[in-house]
CSV table of C-alpha atoms (C1' of nucleotides) in Angstrom, one decimal:
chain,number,residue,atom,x,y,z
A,1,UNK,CA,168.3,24.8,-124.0
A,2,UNK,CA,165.9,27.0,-125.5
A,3,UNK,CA,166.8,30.2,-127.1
A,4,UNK,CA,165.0,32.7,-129.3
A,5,UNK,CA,165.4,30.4,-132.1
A,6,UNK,CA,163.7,27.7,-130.3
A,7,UNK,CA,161.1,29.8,-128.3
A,8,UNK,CA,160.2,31.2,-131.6
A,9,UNK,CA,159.4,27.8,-133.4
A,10,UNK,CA,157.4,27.1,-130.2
A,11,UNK,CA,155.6,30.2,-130.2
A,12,UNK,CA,154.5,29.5,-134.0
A,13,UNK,CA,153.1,26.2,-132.9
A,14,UNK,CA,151.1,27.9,-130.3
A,15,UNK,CA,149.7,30.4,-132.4
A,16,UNK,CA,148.4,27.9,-134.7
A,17,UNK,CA,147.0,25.5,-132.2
A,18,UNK,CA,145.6,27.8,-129.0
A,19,UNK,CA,144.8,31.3,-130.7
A,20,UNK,CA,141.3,31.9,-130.1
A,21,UNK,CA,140.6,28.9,-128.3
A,22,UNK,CA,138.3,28.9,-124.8
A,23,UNK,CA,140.3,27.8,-121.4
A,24,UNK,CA,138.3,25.2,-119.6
A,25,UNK,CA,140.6,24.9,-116.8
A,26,UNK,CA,144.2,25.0,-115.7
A,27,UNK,CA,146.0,22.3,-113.2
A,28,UNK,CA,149.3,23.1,-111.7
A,29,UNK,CA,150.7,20.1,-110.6
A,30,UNK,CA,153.8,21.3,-109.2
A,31,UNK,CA,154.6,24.6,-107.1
A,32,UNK,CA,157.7,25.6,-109.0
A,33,UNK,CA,156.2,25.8,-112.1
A,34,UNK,CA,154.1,28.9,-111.1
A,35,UNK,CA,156.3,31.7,-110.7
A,36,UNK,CA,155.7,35.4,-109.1
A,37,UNK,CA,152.2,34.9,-109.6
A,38,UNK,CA,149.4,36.1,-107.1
A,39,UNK,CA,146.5,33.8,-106.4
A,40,UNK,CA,144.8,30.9,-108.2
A,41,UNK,CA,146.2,30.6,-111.6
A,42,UNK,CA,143.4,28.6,-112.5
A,43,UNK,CA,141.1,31.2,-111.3
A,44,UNK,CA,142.8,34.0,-113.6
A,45,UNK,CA,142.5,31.9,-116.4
A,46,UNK,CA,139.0,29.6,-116.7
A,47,UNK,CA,136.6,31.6,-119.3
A,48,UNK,CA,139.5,33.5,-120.8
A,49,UNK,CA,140.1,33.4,-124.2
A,50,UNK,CA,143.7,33.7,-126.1
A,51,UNK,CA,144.0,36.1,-128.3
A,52,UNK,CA,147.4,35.4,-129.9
A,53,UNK,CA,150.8,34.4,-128.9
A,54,UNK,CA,154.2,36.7,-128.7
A,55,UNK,CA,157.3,36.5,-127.9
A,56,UNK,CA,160.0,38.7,-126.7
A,57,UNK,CA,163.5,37.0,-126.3
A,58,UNK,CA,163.1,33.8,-124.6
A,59,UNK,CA,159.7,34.8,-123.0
A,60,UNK,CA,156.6,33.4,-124.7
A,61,UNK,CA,152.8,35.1,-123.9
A,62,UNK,CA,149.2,34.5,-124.8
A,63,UNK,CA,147.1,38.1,-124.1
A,64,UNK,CA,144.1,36.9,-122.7
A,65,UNK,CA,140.6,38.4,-123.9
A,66,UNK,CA,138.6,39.2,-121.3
A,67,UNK,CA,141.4,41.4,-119.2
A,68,UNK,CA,144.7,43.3,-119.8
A,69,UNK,CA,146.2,40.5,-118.4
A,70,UNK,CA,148.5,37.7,-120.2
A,71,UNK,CA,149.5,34.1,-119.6
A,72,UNK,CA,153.2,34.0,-119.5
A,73,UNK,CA,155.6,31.3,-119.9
A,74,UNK,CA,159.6,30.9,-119.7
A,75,UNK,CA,160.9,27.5,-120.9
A,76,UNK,CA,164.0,27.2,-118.8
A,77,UNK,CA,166.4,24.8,-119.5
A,78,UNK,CA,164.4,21.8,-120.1
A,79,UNK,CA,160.4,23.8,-120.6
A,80,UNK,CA,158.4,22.2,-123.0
A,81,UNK,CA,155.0,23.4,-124.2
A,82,UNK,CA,153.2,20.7,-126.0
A,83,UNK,CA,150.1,20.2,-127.7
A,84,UNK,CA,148.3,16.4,-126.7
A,85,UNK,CA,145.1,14.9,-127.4
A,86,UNK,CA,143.5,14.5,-123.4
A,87,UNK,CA,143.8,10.8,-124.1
A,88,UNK,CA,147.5,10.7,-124.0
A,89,UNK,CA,149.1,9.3,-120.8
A,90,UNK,CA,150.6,12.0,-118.2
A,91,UNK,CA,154.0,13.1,-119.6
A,92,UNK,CA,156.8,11.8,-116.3
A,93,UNK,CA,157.8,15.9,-115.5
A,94,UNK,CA,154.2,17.2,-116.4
A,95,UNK,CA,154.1,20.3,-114.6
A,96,UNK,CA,150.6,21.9,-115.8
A,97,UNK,CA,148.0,21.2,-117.8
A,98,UNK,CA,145.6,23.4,-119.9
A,99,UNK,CA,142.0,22.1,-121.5
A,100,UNK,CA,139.7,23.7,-124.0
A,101,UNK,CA,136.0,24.6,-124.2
A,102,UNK,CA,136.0,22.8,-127.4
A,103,UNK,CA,137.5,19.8,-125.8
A,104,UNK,CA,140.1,19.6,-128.3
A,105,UNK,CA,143.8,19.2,-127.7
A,106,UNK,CA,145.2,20.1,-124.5
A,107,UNK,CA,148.2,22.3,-123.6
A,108,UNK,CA,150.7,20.8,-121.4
A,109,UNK,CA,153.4,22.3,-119.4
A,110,UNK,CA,156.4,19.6,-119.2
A,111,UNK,CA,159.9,20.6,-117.2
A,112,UNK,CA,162.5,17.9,-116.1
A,113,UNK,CA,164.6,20.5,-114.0
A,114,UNK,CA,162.0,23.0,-113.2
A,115,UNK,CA,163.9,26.4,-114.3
A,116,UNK,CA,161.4,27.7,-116.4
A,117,UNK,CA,157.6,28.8,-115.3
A,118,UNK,CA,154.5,30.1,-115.6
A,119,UNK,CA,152.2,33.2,-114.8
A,120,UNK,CA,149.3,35.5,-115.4
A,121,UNK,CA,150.2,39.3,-115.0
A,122,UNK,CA,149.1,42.3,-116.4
A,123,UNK,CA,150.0,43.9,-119.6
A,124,UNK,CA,151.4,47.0,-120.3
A,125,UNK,CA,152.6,49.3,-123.0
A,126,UNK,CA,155.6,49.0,-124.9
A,127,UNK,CA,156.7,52.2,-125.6
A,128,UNK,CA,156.1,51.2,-129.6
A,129,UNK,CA,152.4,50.8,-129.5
A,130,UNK,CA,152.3,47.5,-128.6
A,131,UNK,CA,151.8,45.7,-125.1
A,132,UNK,CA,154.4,44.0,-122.9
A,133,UNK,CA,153.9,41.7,-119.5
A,134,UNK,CA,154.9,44.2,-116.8
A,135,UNK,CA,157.2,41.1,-115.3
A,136,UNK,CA,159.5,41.2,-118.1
A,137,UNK,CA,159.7,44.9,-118.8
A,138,UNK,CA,163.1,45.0,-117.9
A,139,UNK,CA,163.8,42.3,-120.8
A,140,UNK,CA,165.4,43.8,-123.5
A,141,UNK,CA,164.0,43.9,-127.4
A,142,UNK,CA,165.5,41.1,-129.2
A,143,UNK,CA,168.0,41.3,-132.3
A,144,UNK,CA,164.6,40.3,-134.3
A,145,UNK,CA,162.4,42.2,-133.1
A,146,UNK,CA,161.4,45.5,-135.8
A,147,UNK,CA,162.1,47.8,-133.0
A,148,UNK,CA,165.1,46.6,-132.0
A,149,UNK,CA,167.0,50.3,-131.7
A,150,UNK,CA,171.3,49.0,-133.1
A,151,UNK,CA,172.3,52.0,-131.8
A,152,UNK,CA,171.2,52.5,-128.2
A,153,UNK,CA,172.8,49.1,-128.2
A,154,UNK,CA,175.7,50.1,-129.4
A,155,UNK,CA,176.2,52.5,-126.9
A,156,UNK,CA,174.9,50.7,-124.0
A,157,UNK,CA,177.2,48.3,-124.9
A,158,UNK,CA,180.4,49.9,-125.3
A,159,UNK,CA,179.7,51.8,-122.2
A,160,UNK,CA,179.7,49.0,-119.9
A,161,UNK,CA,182.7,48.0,-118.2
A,162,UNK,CA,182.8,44.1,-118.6
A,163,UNK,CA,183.4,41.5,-120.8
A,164,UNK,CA,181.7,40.9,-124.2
A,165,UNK,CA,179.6,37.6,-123.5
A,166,UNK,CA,178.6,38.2,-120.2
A,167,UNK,CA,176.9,41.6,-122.2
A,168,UNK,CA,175.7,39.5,-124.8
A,169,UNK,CA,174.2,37.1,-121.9
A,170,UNK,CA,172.2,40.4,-119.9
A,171,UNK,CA,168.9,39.9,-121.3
A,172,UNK,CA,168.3,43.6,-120.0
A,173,UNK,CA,170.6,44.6,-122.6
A,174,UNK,CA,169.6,42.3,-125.8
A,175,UNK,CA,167.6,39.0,-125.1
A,176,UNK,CA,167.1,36.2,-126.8
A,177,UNK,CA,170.8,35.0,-126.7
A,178,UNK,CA,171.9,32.0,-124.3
A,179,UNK,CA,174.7,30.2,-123.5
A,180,UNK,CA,174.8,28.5,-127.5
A,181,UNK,CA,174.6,31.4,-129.7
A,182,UNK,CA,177.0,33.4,-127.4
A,183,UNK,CA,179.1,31.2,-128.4
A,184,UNK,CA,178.5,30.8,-132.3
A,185,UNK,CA,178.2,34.7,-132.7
A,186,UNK,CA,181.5,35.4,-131.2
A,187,UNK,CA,183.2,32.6,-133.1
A,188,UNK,CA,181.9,34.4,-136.6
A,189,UNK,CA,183.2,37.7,-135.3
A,190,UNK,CA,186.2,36.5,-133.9
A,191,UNK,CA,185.8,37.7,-130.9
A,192,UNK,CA,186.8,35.9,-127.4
A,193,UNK,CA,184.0,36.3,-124.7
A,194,UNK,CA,186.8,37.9,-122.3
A,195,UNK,CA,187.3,40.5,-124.4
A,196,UNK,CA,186.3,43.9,-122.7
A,197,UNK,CA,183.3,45.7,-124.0
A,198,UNK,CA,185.2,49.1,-123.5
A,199,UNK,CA,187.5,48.1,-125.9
A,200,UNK,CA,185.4,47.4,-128.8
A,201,UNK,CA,185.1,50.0,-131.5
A,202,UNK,CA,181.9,50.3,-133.3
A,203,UNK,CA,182.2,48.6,-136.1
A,204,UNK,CA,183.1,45.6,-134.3
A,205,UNK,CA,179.6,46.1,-131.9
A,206,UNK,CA,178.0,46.2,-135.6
A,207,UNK,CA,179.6,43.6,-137.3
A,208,UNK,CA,179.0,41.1,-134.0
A,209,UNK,CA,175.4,41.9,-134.4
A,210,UNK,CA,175.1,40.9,-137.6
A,211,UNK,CA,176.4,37.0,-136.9
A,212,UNK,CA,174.1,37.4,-133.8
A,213,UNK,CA,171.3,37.9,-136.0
A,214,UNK,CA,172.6,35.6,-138.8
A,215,UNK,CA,173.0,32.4,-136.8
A,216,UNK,CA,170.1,33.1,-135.3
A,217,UNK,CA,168.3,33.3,-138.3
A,218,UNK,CA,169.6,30.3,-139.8
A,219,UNK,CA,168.7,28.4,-136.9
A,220,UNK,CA,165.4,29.5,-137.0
A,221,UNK,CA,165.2,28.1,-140.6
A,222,UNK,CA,166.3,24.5,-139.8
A,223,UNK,CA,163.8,24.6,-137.0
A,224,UNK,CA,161.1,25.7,-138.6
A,225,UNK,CA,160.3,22.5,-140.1
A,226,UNK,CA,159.1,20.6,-137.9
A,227,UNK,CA,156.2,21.7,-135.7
A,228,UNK,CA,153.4,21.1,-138.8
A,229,UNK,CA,152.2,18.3,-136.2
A,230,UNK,CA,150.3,18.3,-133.3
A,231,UNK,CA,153.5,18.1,-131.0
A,232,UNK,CA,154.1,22.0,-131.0
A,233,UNK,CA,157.4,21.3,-129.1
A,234,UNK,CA,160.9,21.0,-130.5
A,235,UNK,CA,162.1,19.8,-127.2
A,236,UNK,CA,164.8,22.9,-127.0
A,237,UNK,CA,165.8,21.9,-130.0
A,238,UNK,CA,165.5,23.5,-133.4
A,239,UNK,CA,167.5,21.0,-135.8
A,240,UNK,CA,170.2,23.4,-135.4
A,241,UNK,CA,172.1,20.7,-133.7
A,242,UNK,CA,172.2,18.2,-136.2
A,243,UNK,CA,173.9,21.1,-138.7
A,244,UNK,CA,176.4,23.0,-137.8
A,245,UNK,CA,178.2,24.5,-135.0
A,246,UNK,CA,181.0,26.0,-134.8
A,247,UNK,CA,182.3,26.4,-131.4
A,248,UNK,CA,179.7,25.3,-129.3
A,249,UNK,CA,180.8,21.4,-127.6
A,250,UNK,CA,182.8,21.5,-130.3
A,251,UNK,CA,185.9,21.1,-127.5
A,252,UNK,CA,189.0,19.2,-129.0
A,253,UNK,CA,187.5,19.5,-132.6
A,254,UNK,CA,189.1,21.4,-135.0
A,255,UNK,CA,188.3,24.7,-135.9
A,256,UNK,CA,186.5,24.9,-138.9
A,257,UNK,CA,188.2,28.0,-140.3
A,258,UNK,CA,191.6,27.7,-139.3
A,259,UNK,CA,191.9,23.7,-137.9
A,260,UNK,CA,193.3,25.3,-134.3
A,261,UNK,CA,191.9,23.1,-131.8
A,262,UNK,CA,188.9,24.2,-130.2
A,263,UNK,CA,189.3,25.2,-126.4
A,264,UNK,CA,187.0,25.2,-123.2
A,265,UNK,CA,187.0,27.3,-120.3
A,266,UNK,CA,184.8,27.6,-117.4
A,267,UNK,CA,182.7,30.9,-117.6
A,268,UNK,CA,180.0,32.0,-115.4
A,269,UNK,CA,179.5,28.7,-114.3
A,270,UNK,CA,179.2,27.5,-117.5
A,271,UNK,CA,181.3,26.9,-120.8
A,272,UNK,CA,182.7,28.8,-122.7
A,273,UNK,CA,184.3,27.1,-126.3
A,274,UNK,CA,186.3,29.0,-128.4
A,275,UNK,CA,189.4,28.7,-131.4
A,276,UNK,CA,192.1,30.3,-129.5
A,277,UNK,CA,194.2,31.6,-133.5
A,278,UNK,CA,190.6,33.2,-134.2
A,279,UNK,CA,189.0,34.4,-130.8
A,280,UNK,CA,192.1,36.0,-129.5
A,281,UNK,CA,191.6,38.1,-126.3
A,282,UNK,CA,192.9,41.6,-127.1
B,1,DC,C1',174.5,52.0,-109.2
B,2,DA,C1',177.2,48.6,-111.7
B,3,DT,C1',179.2,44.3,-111.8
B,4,DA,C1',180.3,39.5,-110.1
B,5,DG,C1',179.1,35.4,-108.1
B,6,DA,C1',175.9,31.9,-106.0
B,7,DT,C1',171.8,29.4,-106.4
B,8,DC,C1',167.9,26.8,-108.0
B,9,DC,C1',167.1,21.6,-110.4
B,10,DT,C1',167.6,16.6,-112.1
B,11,DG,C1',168.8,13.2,-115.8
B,12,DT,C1',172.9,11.6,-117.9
B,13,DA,C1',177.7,10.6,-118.1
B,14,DT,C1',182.0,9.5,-116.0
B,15,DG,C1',185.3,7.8,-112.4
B,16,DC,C1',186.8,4.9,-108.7
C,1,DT,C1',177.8,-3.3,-109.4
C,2,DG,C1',177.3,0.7,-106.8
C,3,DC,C1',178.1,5.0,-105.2
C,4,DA,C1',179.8,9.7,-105.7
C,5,DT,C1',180.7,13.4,-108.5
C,6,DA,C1',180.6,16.5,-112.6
C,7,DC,C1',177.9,18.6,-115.9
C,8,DA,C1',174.3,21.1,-118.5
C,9,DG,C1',172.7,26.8,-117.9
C,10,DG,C1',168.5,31.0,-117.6
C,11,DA,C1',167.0,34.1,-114.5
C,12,DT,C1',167.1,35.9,-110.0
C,13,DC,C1',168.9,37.0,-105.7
C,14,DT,C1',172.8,38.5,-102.9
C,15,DA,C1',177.3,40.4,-102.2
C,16,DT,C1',180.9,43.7,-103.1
DNA sequence: CATAGATCCTGTATGC
DNA sequence: TGCATACAGGATCTAT
């Protein structure tokens, strides 16, 4: 389950192995894994060169040299962008594959359950100077990102009328955060997801951002390690996993601050775990 | 307009 | 053993 942790090691692997590389061609080999795109994917993209690769929240992108226009890619649940030499066999949920002037190592689109997807679309300005897909405009700047502005979230925030995670889960108002480190951030602020946003004063707003940023950071470090190889993908995975979480499937464990069993609830379709002493709901 | 819920998908785990 | 069901959840679409 990617998140900006993991979509950030990926896009680092990119960077190193596709900027400034020739595409040759592009195969889709399954419909779904083209998304809101118009046309021949493969046509927009033979010729082009990448120029670099960002990232905005969970959204990877490769601006494209010849045009204002950038490849775009969402990982999904299960995405996975990996780096192979042409040689190795077809991955079983290969979705698209991506080959080189220079004949070197290929780019390959791999997605079991098919959430996540690819597109070309045009660029267009940030508002900072910079350049932004037009398809995810309405994404919001990440707790990373330089421009990330604390206090238009602050107030956007508290002036919503619903519940803390499913704010923290609106990628149009921070991105970057899924279902995990919803879970972990509230945890470190002690702060169930029910709780209202209305209701939070400022300094609590504040003080969650900073174990947003924090855990996401520290994941980031542990999953930063690995992708010195040609297999740029960390399979959704950033090592986090094998450290330390703290609420997160951590259902029946105890709670590492306070030894309160942890608790599950269904939430948006999803879970939700939580230490019921430390995340109370008012 | 703002918010809530349904939906897409498939490998794995569990229950009877 | 075999079949059915639950579960995982990001983004988008639909409903209220």
């Amino acid at each position: 389950m990617p998140e900006l942790p993991e979509v950030e090691v990926v896009r680092r692997g990119l960077d190193r192995w596709v900027t400034g590389r020739v595409i040759a061609d592009a195969a889709v080999l399954h419909a779904r894994a083209v998304r809101r795109h118009e046309g021949s994917l493969r046509d927009d993209l033979m010729g082009e060169r990448i120029r670099c690769v960002s990232r905005r929240g969970k959204y990877l992108w490769m601006p494209l040299s010849g045009s204002d226009e950038a490849l775009v890619a969402h990982l999904g649940m299960s995405g996975q962008l990996l780096m192979q030499s042409p040689s190795t066999p077809d991955e079983a949920h290969l979705r698209a594959r991506f080959t080189f002037t220079d004949q070197g190592p290929e780019l390959r689109f791999v997605d079991q359950r098919t959430f996540g997807g690819l597109m070309v679309t045009p660029l267009a300005p940030d508002g900072a100077g910079g350049q932004v897909p037009d398809v995810i405009s309405h994404i919001a700047r990440d707790p990373l990102d330089p421009a990330f502005d604390e206090e238009s979230f602050e107030s956007r925030l508290r002036a919503r009328d619903t519940e803390i995670k499913r704010a923290l889960l609106d990628q149009s108002l921070v991105s970057g955060i899924g279902n995990i480190y919803a879970d972990e951030s509230l945890w470190r602020a002690g702060l169930h997801g029910r709780r209202r946003t209305g209701s939070l004063v400022g300094s609590s707003v504040r003080d969650l951002l900073i174990h947003v940023r924090a855990v996401m950071t520290e994941a980031l470090a542990q999953g930063g390690t690995s992708f010195d190889s040609l297999y740029v993908n960390v399979n959704g995975e950033s090592g986090y996993f094998d450290r330390s979480l703290d609420a997160y499937g951590q259902e029946g464990e105890p709670c590492t601050r306070c030894g309160t069993l942890i608790e599950r609830e269904r939430f948006m379709n999803r879970s939700s775990a939580f230490c019921p002493r430390c995340q109370p709901i008012s």
